[in-house]
Coordinates of C-alpha atoms in Angstrom, one line a residue:
Chain A
X1 CA 106.4 157.1 76.3
X2 CA 104.1 159.3 78.7
X3 CA 104.8 162.8 79.3
X4 CA 102.9 164.6 82.1
X5 CA 102.4 168.2 82.2
X6 CA 101.5 169.6 85.8
X7 CA 99.8 172.6 85.1
X8 CA 97.6 175.1 87.2
X9 CA 94.4 176.7 86.5
X10 CA 94.4 179.8 89.2
X11 CA 94.2 183.5 89.2
X12 CA 96.4 186.6 88.5
X13 CA 97.6 188.5 91.5
X14 CA 97.7 191.5 89.1
X15 CA 94.3 191.5 89.1
X16 CA 93.5 191.1 92.7
X17 CA 94.1 193.7 95.6
X18 CA 95.1 193.7 99.1
X19 CA 92.0 195.2 102.0
X20 CA 93.6 196.8 104.7
X21 CA 93.0 194.1 106.9
X22 CA 95.4 192.0 105.0
X23 CA 92.8 189.9 103.3
X24 CA 93.0 189.7 99.7
X25 CA 90.1 190.7 97.5
X26 CA 90.3 188.2 94.3
X27 CA 86.6 189.5 93.3
X28 CA 88.0 191.1 90.1
X29 CA 90.5 188.3 89.0
X30 CA 89.3 186.0 86.3
X31 CA 90.9 182.2 86.2
X32 CA 93.0 181.0 83.6
X33 CA 96.2 179.1 82.8
X34 CA 98.6 179.9 84.8
X35 CA 100.8 182.4 82.3
X36 CA 104.1 180.0 82.3
X37 CA 102.1 177.0 81.8
X38 CA 101.6 177.2 78.2
X39 CA 105.6 177.5 77.7
X40 CA 106.0 173.8 79.4
X41 CA 102.9 172.5 77.3
X42 CA 104.6 173.6 74.4
X43 CA 107.9 172.1 75.4
X44 CA 106.4 168.8 76.0
X45 CA 104.3 168.9 72.8
X46 CA 107.8 169.4 70.8
X47 CA 109.0 166.7 72.4
X48 CA 105.8 164.3 72.2
X49 CA 105.6 165.0 68.3
X50 CA 109.4 163.9 68.0
X51 CA 109.3 160.6 70.1
X52 CA 105.3 159.8 69.5
X53 CA 104.8 160.3 73.5
X54 CA 101.4 160.2 74.9
X55 CA 100.7 164.1 76.5
X56 CA 98.9 163.9 79.6
X57 CA 97.9 167.2 81.3
X58 CA 97.5 167.0 85.0
X59 CA 95.9 169.3 87.6
X60 CA 94.9 169.5 90.9
X61 CA 93.0 172.3 93.2
X62 CA 90.0 173.9 94.2
X63 CA 86.6 173.9 92.8
X64 CA 86.8 175.1 89.2
X65 CA 90.2 173.5 87.8
X66 CA 88.2 170.4 86.4
X67 CA 85.3 172.8 84.9
X68 CA 85.1 172.1 81.1
X69 CA 86.1 175.5 80.5
X70 CA 89.7 175.3 82.3
X71 CA 90.2 171.6 80.6
X72 CA 89.7 172.8 77.1
X73 CA 91.8 175.9 77.5
X74 CA 94.8 173.1 78.7
X75 CA 93.9 170.9 76.2
X76 CA 93.7 173.1 73.2
X77 CA 97.1 173.8 73.5
X78 CA 97.8 169.9 72.6
X79 CA 97.6 167.7 75.3
X80 CA 95.9 164.4 74.3
X81 CA 94.1 164.0 77.9
X82 CA 94.0 165.9 81.0
X83 CA 93.4 164.3 84.8
X84 CA 92.3 166.2 87.2
X85 CA 91.6 166.4 91.1
X86 CA 88.9 169.0 91.9
X87 CA 88.1 169.3 95.5
X88 CA 87.4 172.5 97.7
X89 CA 89.3 171.1 100.6
X90 CA 92.5 172.1 98.5
X91 CA 92.0 175.8 98.2
X92 CA 94.3 176.4 101.0
X93 CA 96.4 173.6 100.3
X94 CA 100.4 174.3 100.8
X95 CA 103.0 173.5 98.1
X96 CA 103.9 170.0 99.8
X97 CA 100.2 168.7 100.1
X98 CA 99.7 170.0 96.2
X99 CA 102.9 168.0 95.1
X100 CA 101.7 165.3 97.4
X101 CA 98.8 164.7 95.6
X102 CA 100.2 165.2 92.2
X103 CA 103.0 162.5 92.8
X104 CA 99.3 160.1 93.6
X105 CA 98.2 161.3 90.1
X106 CA 101.1 160.1 88.5
X107 CA 101.4 156.8 90.1
X108 CA 97.7 156.6 89.4
X109 CA 98.2 157.2 85.5
X110 CA 101.1 154.6 85.7
X111 CA 104.4 154.2 83.8
X112 CA 104.8 158.2 83.1
X113 CA 108.7 158.9 82.3
X114 CA 108.7 162.6 82.1
X115 CA 107.0 165.4 84.1
X116 CA 107.3 169.2 82.8
X117 CA 105.8 172.1 84.5
X118 CA 106.1 175.7 84.1
X119 CA 108.4 178.2 85.9
X120 CA 106.5 179.4 88.2
X121 CA 102.2 179.8 89.3
X122 CA 101.5 183.2 88.5
X123 CA 99.9 183.3 91.8
X124 CA 101.8 181.9 94.5
X125 CA 105.2 181.8 92.4
X126 CA 107.3 179.8 95.0
X127 CA 108.8 177.6 92.3
X128 CA 108.5 174.2 94.7
X129 CA 105.7 172.3 93.8
X130 CA 108.0 170.6 91.0
X131 CA 110.9 170.2 93.4
X132 CA 108.8 168.7 96.3
X133 CA 107.1 166.5 93.6
X134 CA 109.9 165.2 92.9
X135 CA 111.1 164.4 96.2
X136 CA 108.0 162.5 96.9
X137 CA 108.7 160.5 93.5
X138 CA 112.3 159.8 94.5
X139 CA 113.3 161.2 91.0
X140 CA 115.6 164.0 90.0
X141 CA 114.1 167.4 89.4
X142 CA 115.9 169.9 86.8
X143 CA 114.6 173.8 87.1
X144 CA 115.3 176.8 84.6
X145 CA 115.0 173.8 81.9
X146 CA 115.3 175.6 78.2
X147 CA 115.2 172.5 76.0
X148 CA 114.3 168.7 75.9
X149 CA 115.4 166.2 73.2
X150 CA 116.0 162.7 73.3
X151 CA 113.5 159.9 74.4
X152 CA 112.6 158.2 77.7
X153 CA 115.8 156.5 79.3
X154 CA 118.1 159.0 76.8
X155 CA 117.2 162.4 77.5
X156 CA 119.3 165.7 76.7
X157 CA 117.8 168.7 78.7
X158 CA 119.3 172.2 78.2
X159 CA 119.1 174.2 81.5
X160 CA 120.5 177.6 82.6
X161 CA 122.9 177.8 85.6
X162 CA 123.9 181.4 87.5
X163 CA 126.3 182.7 84.8
X164 CA 125.5 180.5 81.9
X165 CA 124.2 177.2 80.5
X166 CA 124.5 173.5 80.8
X167 CA 123.4 170.2 78.7
X168 CA 122.3 167.2 80.9
X169 CA 122.0 163.9 80.0
X170 CA 118.9 162.1 82.0
X171 CA 118.7 158.0 82.0
X172 CA 115.4 157.7 84.1
X173 CA 112.4 159.6 84.7
X174 CA 112.5 163.1 85.9
X175 CA 110.6 166.4 87.0
X176 CA 111.5 169.6 84.4
X177 CA 110.3 172.9 85.4
X178 CA 111.1 174.9 82.2
X179 CA 112.5 178.5 82.1
X180 CA 109.5 181.5 81.4
X181 CA 111.1 181.7 77.7
X182 CA 112.1 178.0 77.1
X183 CA 109.4 178.2 73.8
X184 CA 107.1 180.4 72.0
X185 CA 103.7 179.0 73.1
X186 CA 101.2 178.6 70.1
X187 CA 97.9 180.6 70.6
X188 CA 95.4 177.9 70.2
X189 CA 92.9 178.3 67.1
X190 CA 89.5 177.5 66.9
X191 CA 90.3 174.0 65.7
X192 CA 92.3 173.5 68.5
X193 CA 89.5 174.3 70.9
X194 CA 86.8 172.6 69.0
X195 CA 89.3 169.5 68.9
X196 CA 89.8 170.2 72.4
X197 CA 86.3 169.4 73.7
X198 CA 86.4 166.0 72.2
X199 CA 89.4 165.0 74.4
X200 CA 89.4 162.7 77.3
X201 CA 89.3 163.9 80.8
X202 CA 89.4 162.1 83.9
X203 CA 88.0 163.4 87.1
X204 CA 89.8 161.4 90.0
X205 CA 88.4 161.6 93.4
X206 CA 90.8 162.7 96.2
X207 CA 89.8 160.6 99.0
X208 CA 90.5 157.4 96.5
X209 CA 93.7 158.9 96.0
X210 CA 95.0 158.1 99.5
X211 CA 97.8 160.9 99.7
X212 CA 99.5 160.4 102.7
X213 CA 99.3 163.0 105.4
X214 CA 102.1 165.9 106.0
X215 CA 103.7 166.3 109.2
X216 CA 103.1 169.8 109.8
X217 CA 100.1 171.7 110.0
X218 CA 100.2 175.7 108.9
X219 CA 97.5 177.5 110.6
X220 CA 97.4 181.4 109.8
X221 CA 96.8 183.5 112.6
X222 CA 97.2 186.8 111.0
X223 CA 97.0 188.9 108.2
X224 CA 98.6 192.2 107.5
X225 CA 99.6 194.7 104.7
X226 CA 103.3 194.9 104.4
X227 CA 105.1 197.8 105.5
X228 CA 105.8 200.5 102.5
X229 CA 107.5 203.2 102.8
X230 CA 105.5 206.3 102.0
X231 CA 106.6 207.5 98.6
X232 CA 106.9 211.7 98.0
X233 CA 105.4 211.5 94.8
X234 CA 106.9 214.8 93.4
X235 CA 106.6 215.3 89.7
X236 CA 109.8 217.1 88.3
X237 CA 108.8 219.6 85.3
X238 CA 110.3 218.3 82.4
X239 CA 110.0 220.9 79.5
X240 CA 113.6 221.7 79.9
X241 CA 115.4 218.5 80.2
X242 CA 118.7 220.2 81.7
X243 CA 116.9 222.2 84.4
X244 CA 114.7 218.7 84.9
X245 CA 118.0 217.0 85.1
X246 CA 119.2 219.8 87.8
X247 CA 116.1 219.8 90.0
X248 CA 116.3 216.2 90.4
X249 CA 119.8 215.7 91.3
X250 CA 119.3 218.6 94.1
X251 CA 116.4 216.8 95.5
X252 CA 118.8 213.4 95.1
X253 CA 121.6 215.0 97.1
X254 CA 119.0 216.5 99.7
X255 CA 117.7 213.1 100.3
X256 CA 121.2 211.6 100.6
X257 CA 120.7 209.4 97.4
X258 CA 123.6 210.8 95.5
Chain B
X1 CA 112.4 177.3 123.4
X2 CA 114.7 176.4 120.4
X3 CA 114.4 174.3 117.6
X4 CA 117.3 172.6 115.4
X5 CA 118.2 173.6 111.5
X6 CA 119.9 172.3 108.7
X7 CA 120.8 174.4 106.0
X8 CA 120.9 173.0 102.3
X9 CA 123.6 173.8 99.9
X10 CA 124.1 173.2 96.2
X11 CA 126.8 174.6 94.1
X12 CA 127.0 178.1 96.0
X13 CA 128.5 178.6 99.6
X14 CA 126.3 181.8 99.6
X15 CA 124.9 180.9 103.1
X16 CA 125.0 184.1 105.2
X17 CA 121.7 185.0 105.8
X18 CA 120.8 181.2 106.2
X19 CA 123.3 180.7 109.0
X20 CA 122.3 183.9 111.0
X21 CA 118.0 182.8 110.5
X22 CA 119.4 179.4 111.5
X23 CA 121.1 180.4 114.3
X24 CA 118.6 182.7 115.9
X25 CA 116.3 179.6 116.5
X26 CA 118.6 178.6 119.5
X27 CA 119.3 175.0 118.2
X28 CA 121.6 173.3 116.7
X29 CA 122.6 174.4 112.9
X30 CA 124.1 171.5 110.4
X31 CA 124.6 172.1 106.7
X32 CA 124.5 169.6 104.0
X33 CA 126.3 170.5 100.9
X34 CA 125.4 168.4 97.4
X35 CA 127.6 170.3 95.4
X36 CA 131.5 170.1 95.2
X37 CA 133.8 169.7 98.2
X38 CA 135.2 172.9 98.0
X39 CA 131.8 174.5 98.6
X40 CA 131.3 172.2 101.2
X41 CA 134.8 173.3 102.8
X42 CA 134.0 176.9 103.0
X43 CA 130.4 176.3 104.6
X44 CA 132.5 174.5 107.3
X45 CA 133.5 178.1 108.1
X46 CA 130.6 179.8 108.0
X47 CA 129.4 179.4 112.0
X48 CA 127.5 176.0 111.6
X49 CA 127.9 173.2 114.0
X50 CA 128.5 170.6 111.4
X51 CA 128.6 169.6 107.8
X52 CA 127.6 166.4 105.6
X53 CA 129.1 166.5 102.1
X54 CA 127.5 164.2 99.7
X55 CA 130.3 162.6 97.6
X56 CA 129.3 162.2 93.8
X57 CA 131.4 162.0 91.0
X58 CA 132.1 165.1 89.2
X59 CA 130.0 165.1 86.4
X60 CA 127.2 165.0 88.8
X61 CA 125.2 167.9 89.1
X62 CA 124.1 169.0 93.1
X63 CA 120.6 168.0 91.9
X64 CA 121.0 164.5 91.3
X65 CA 122.5 164.0 94.8
X66 CA 118.9 165.2 95.9
X67 CA 118.0 161.7 97.5
X68 CA 121.4 161.4 99.3
X69 CA 120.6 164.7 101.0
X70 CA 117.3 163.9 101.9
X71 CA 118.9 161.0 103.7
X72 CA 121.0 162.8 105.6
X73 CA 118.6 165.4 106.6
X74 CA 115.8 163.0 107.6
X75 CA 118.7 160.8 109.8
X76 CA 118.8 164.1 112.2
X77 CA 115.2 165.4 111.5
X78 CA 114.9 169.2 112.0
X79 CA 112.1 171.4 112.5
X80 CA 113.5 174.4 110.2
X81 CA 115.2 173.5 106.7
X82 CA 116.7 176.5 104.8
X83 CA 118.0 177.0 101.4
X84 CA 118.7 180.1 99.2
X85 CA 116.9 181.1 96.4
X86 CA 118.7 179.3 93.5
X87 CA 117.2 176.8 91.0
X88 CA 119.7 173.9 92.8
X89 CA 118.9 174.7 95.9
X90 CA 115.2 174.6 95.5
X91 CA 115.4 171.2 94.0
X92 CA 117.2 170.0 96.9
X93 CA 115.1 172.0 99.5
X94 CA 111.9 170.4 97.5
X95 CA 113.4 166.7 98.3
X96 CA 114.2 167.2 101.6
X97 CA 110.5 168.6 102.2
X98 CA 108.9 165.6 100.4
X99 CA 110.9 163.3 103.1
X100 CA 110.0 165.1 105.7
X101 CA 106.7 165.8 104.8
X102 CA 107.6 169.6 105.7
X103 CA 105.3 172.6 105.2
X104 CA 106.9 174.6 102.5
X105 CA 107.1 178.5 102.8
X106 CA 108.7 181.0 100.2
X107 CA 108.4 184.5 101.3
X108 CA 109.5 184.6 104.7
X109 CA 110.0 188.2 106.2
X110 CA 110.8 186.9 109.9
X111 CA 111.3 183.3 111.3
X112 CA 110.9 182.9 115.1
X113 CA 110.2 180.7 117.6
X114 CA 107.2 180.5 119.6
X115 CA 106.1 178.0 122.2
X116 CA 105.6 174.7 120.6
X117 CA 105.8 176.3 117.0
X118 CA 107.6 178.0 114.4
X119 CA 105.8 181.4 113.3
X120 CA 106.8 182.6 109.9
X121 CA 105.8 186.1 108.4
X122 CA 105.4 185.2 105.1
X123 CA 104.2 187.5 102.1
X124 CA 101.9 186.1 99.7
X125 CA 100.8 186.7 96.1
X126 CA 103.1 188.6 94.6
X127 CA 103.8 190.4 98.3
X128 CA 100.3 192.3 98.2
X129 CA 99.9 190.7 101.8
X130 CA 101.6 189.1 105.0
X131 CA 100.1 186.3 106.5
X132 CA 101.3 185.0 110.0
X133 CA 101.7 181.3 109.7
X134 CA 102.1 179.2 113.1
X135 CA 103.7 175.6 111.8
X136 CA 103.3 172.9 114.0
X137 CA 105.8 170.6 112.7
X138 CA 108.8 170.6 110.2
X139 CA 109.0 173.5 108.0
X140 CA 111.3 174.4 104.7
X141 CA 112.1 177.8 104.2
X142 CA 113.3 179.4 100.8
X143 CA 115.4 182.7 101.6
X144 CA 117.5 185.0 100.3
X145 CA 120.9 183.1 100.8
X146 CA 123.0 185.9 101.6
X147 CA 126.9 186.2 101.1
X148 CA 129.4 183.6 101.3
X149 CA 131.6 183.4 104.0
X150 CA 134.9 184.8 104.3
X151 CA 136.8 181.9 105.0
X152 CA 138.7 182.7 107.8
X153 CA 136.3 181.5 110.6
X154 CA 136.8 178.2 112.6
X155 CA 136.1 175.2 110.6
X156 CA 134.0 172.1 111.5
X157 CA 134.8 168.6 110.4
X158 CA 133.5 167.6 107.2
X159 CA 131.1 164.2 107.5
X160 CA 131.3 162.4 103.9
X161 CA 128.3 160.5 102.8
X162 CA 128.4 158.4 99.6
X163 CA 125.6 159.4 97.1
X164 CA 124.1 157.1 94.6
X165 CA 123.4 159.5 91.8
X166 CA 119.9 159.6 90.2
X167 CA 120.9 159.2 86.8
X168 CA 121.8 162.6 85.7
X169 CA 125.4 163.6 84.4
X170 CA 126.3 167.3 83.0
X171 CA 128.2 166.9 79.6
X172 CA 128.3 170.0 78.6
X173 CA 128.9 173.8 80.6
X174 CA 129.3 177.1 79.4
X175 CA 128.8 180.6 80.5
X176 CA 126.5 183.2 78.7
X177 CA 129.1 185.8 78.8
X178 CA 127.0 188.7 80.6
X179 CA 128.8 189.9 83.5
X180 CA 127.6 188.3 86.7
X181 CA 126.5 190.9 89.6
X182 CA 125.4 191.2 93.0
X183 CA 122.3 193.6 92.7
X184 CA 122.2 193.7 96.9
X185 CA 125.6 194.7 97.3
X186 CA 125.1 197.7 95.1
X187 CA 124.0 201.4 96.8
X188 CA 122.2 202.5 93.2
X189 CA 120.9 201.0 90.7
X190 CA 119.1 201.7 87.5
X191 CA 116.3 199.3 85.9
X192 CA 115.7 199.1 82.7
X193 CA 112.2 198.7 80.8
X194 CA 110.8 198.1 77.7
X195 CA 110.6 201.7 77.3
X196 CA 114.1 201.3 76.0
X197 CA 113.8 200.7 72.2
X198 CA 116.9 198.6 71.3
X199 CA 119.6 196.8 72.7
X200 CA 122.2 199.8 71.6
X201 CA 120.5 202.0 73.8
X202 CA 122.0 200.6 76.7
X203 CA 125.1 202.5 75.9
X204 CA 122.8 205.5 77.4
X205 CA 122.1 203.8 80.4
X206 CA 125.8 202.6 80.8
X207 CA 127.0 206.3 80.6
X208 CA 124.6 207.1 83.2
X209 CA 125.3 204.1 85.3
X210 CA 129.0 205.3 85.5
X211 CA 128.0 208.7 86.4
X212 CA 125.8 207.9 89.4
X213 CA 127.7 205.0 90.3
X214 CA 125.0 202.7 89.5
X215 CA 124.6 198.6 88.7
X216 CA 122.1 198.0 85.7
X217 CA 119.4 195.5 86.3
X218 CA 115.8 195.3 84.8
X219 CA 112.7 194.3 84.3
X220 CA 111.8 190.4 83.7
X221 CA 110.4 190.8 80.3
X222 CA 114.2 193.0 79.4
X223 CA 116.3 189.7 80.8
X224 CA 114.2 187.0 79.6
X225 CA 112.1 188.1 76.2
X226 CA 114.7 190.2 75.0
X227 CA 117.3 188.6 76.5
X228 CA 119.7 191.9 76.7
X229 CA 120.8 191.0 80.2
X230 CA 121.8 187.7 82.4
X231 CA 118.5 186.6 84.4
X232 CA 120.6 187.7 87.5
X233 CA 119.7 191.4 86.7
X234 CA 116.4 191.2 86.7
X235 CA 114.0 193.0 89.6
X236 CA 111.0 191.7 90.9
X237 CA 108.7 188.8 93.0
X238 CA 110.5 186.3 91.0
X239 CA 113.8 187.7 90.4
X240 CA 115.9 189.8 92.7
X241 CA 114.9 191.9 95.8
X242 CA 116.8 194.7 96.3
X243 CA 117.3 197.8 99.3
X244 CA 119.5 200.2 97.4
X245 CA 120.0 203.9 98.7
X246 CA 118.6 204.8 94.9
X247 CA 116.8 203.3 92.7
X248 CA 116.3 204.4 89.3
X249 CA 113.5 203.4 87.0
X250 CA 114.1 204.0 83.2
X251 CA 111.3 203.1 81.1
X252 CA 109.7 201.1 83.4
X253 CA 105.9 200.5 83.2
X254 CA 105.9 199.7 87.3
X255 CA 103.9 196.2 87.1
X256 CA 103.4 195.2 90.7
X257 CA 105.7 191.9 89.9
X258 CA 108.7 194.3 89.5
X259 CA 107.8 196.8 91.9
X260 CA 107.7 194.4 94.9
X261 CA 111.7 193.6 94.2
X262 CA 112.1 197.6 95.0
X263 CA 109.9 198.4 97.9
X264 CA 112.9 198.4 100.0
X265 CA 114.6 201.2 98.2
X266 CA 115.4 204.5 100.1
X267 CA 114.9 206.4 97.2
X268 CA 112.9 205.6 93.9
X269 CA 112.9 208.0 90.6
X270 CA 111.0 207.0 87.6
X271 CA 111.1 208.4 84.1
X272 CA 108.5 207.3 81.6
X273 CA 106.9 208.7 78.9
X274 CA 103.3 207.6 80.2
X275 CA 101.9 209.8 82.7
X276 CA 99.8 207.2 84.0
X277 CA 102.3 204.4 83.8
X278 CA 101.3 202.8 87.5
X279 CA 105.5 203.2 88.1
X280 CA 104.7 206.7 88.8
X281 CA 102.1 205.6 92.2
X282 CA 105.3 204.4 93.9
X283 CA 107.9 206.9 93.4
X284 CA 109.6 209.7 95.1
X285 CA 110.5 211.9 91.9
X286 CA 108.9 211.2 88.4
X287 CA 109.8 213.0 85.2
X288 CA 107.4 212.3 82.8
X289 CA 109.0 212.5 79.4
X290 CA 111.2 211.1 76.8
X291 CA 114.0 209.0 78.4
X292 CA 116.3 209.9 75.3
X293 CA 116.4 213.3 76.3
X294 CA 116.1 213.1 80.3
X295 CA 118.7 210.3 80.8
X296 CA 121.7 212.1 78.6
X297 CA 120.5 215.5 80.4
X298 CA 120.9 213.8 83.9
X299 CA 124.3 212.2 82.7
X300 CA 125.7 215.9 81.6
X301 CA 124.7 217.3 84.8
X302 CA 126.4 214.7 86.8
X303 CA 129.5 215.5 85.2

């Protein structure tokens, strides 16, 4: 059995800021493994440990995603090897383009039984790359996955649905997007990180993958800051809670909020 | 110019906003339903021009009909495909986008037809900036679905396609026991953060919610890590986005990914013991202090 974890090496918008012209300043944001990807790796690692599957990390993106630092950060969490596609032309790639590249990498690896991803990427957070990837592969996708057991061809998948949970049986290959709290990721120790440096890394050339082109071209024609309401920013003295409460209610009634 | 649109539906007929957006594009509006027949029947009365339903066995989840749904969409290729922000709909929209080789955008604030293209104002990176994106070719949009149609509108006929399922079967379904909520319908919302020390202390918040007439919501860790509430109650860039008259943030630090969910609120009040909490930068009325004293005081003052 082969399990692929598709992960992202990217930056956190909490560390970015928007300039007045609507462009985004990332200069203070350090790249790292996307927040929820360690959860995906942990879910996949546990399944791999039970089934003896090979666990392969895949990432595609801009310059930097294939650096030793980035690969070790992923490998240190228990992947057996990683396959990367690092290309400057992917810096501004849309969800569909990234999914199409990932699909070609998965075909290149061959005989993949399962693709596991995180809940969402920390930068774009569209939650769409796994679903377009499944569409490209012609596989089913399931999101909000909380558990995976069984083996290839006989997977039992727990997932959350609005208002509850379900158990699914999946008889073929699939793409599973884990929920943000599907597993508690392990923090890699020094031994894991040292071992990570010795694990195989394969860098694929984007042009050689022959990714079929998209039918849509996106052109950014303008950037701006979102309109935000101007907040009053009034602080109410809380030395006497009862008085503070009265003052708050008066203000809220004046604002028509009560 | 006008463009045709397909609306993608899974298990829930919450398509009101999708129909409004699709109609504004001026072309024909179809809906393809991968969920139960009952959902297709409700959608047929939502104001769309046609409905296609993917007929599959009952124990097959909507997502497993993704290929049949993509086939139906590709048979009459649209310029715009729309779906609501549920996990199932995301999967179905992805299948349609892959088939059409369409662009995918998930932060649309507005969608318009201009010349030969579709122009989308799209919020990016946790909504810190907006990009105006001109799309030539097909585009798939993930939007807030809106409410379900009342069902008393005129119905269009339902065309049926058989769906060869993708090898997925539901073997067990259970409810999580949390009350479901539509935060978008609430005029007042109280958001609870990690400043609350224990789940039992939610009683304090519930008392205030009753007094003020508010729904209770929370930050992501409260629903996801602590599991004190259902996930439909967390607010933020990946959760609910609300625009109530009043948002009361209690014990909420005010991280970007939470606050983008309440930027539309008319009035924001924050209670936090940390005077430097980021939440105070985006509040109308801030109370720096102990929520265990202030919340009961406000509840009492309302009585």
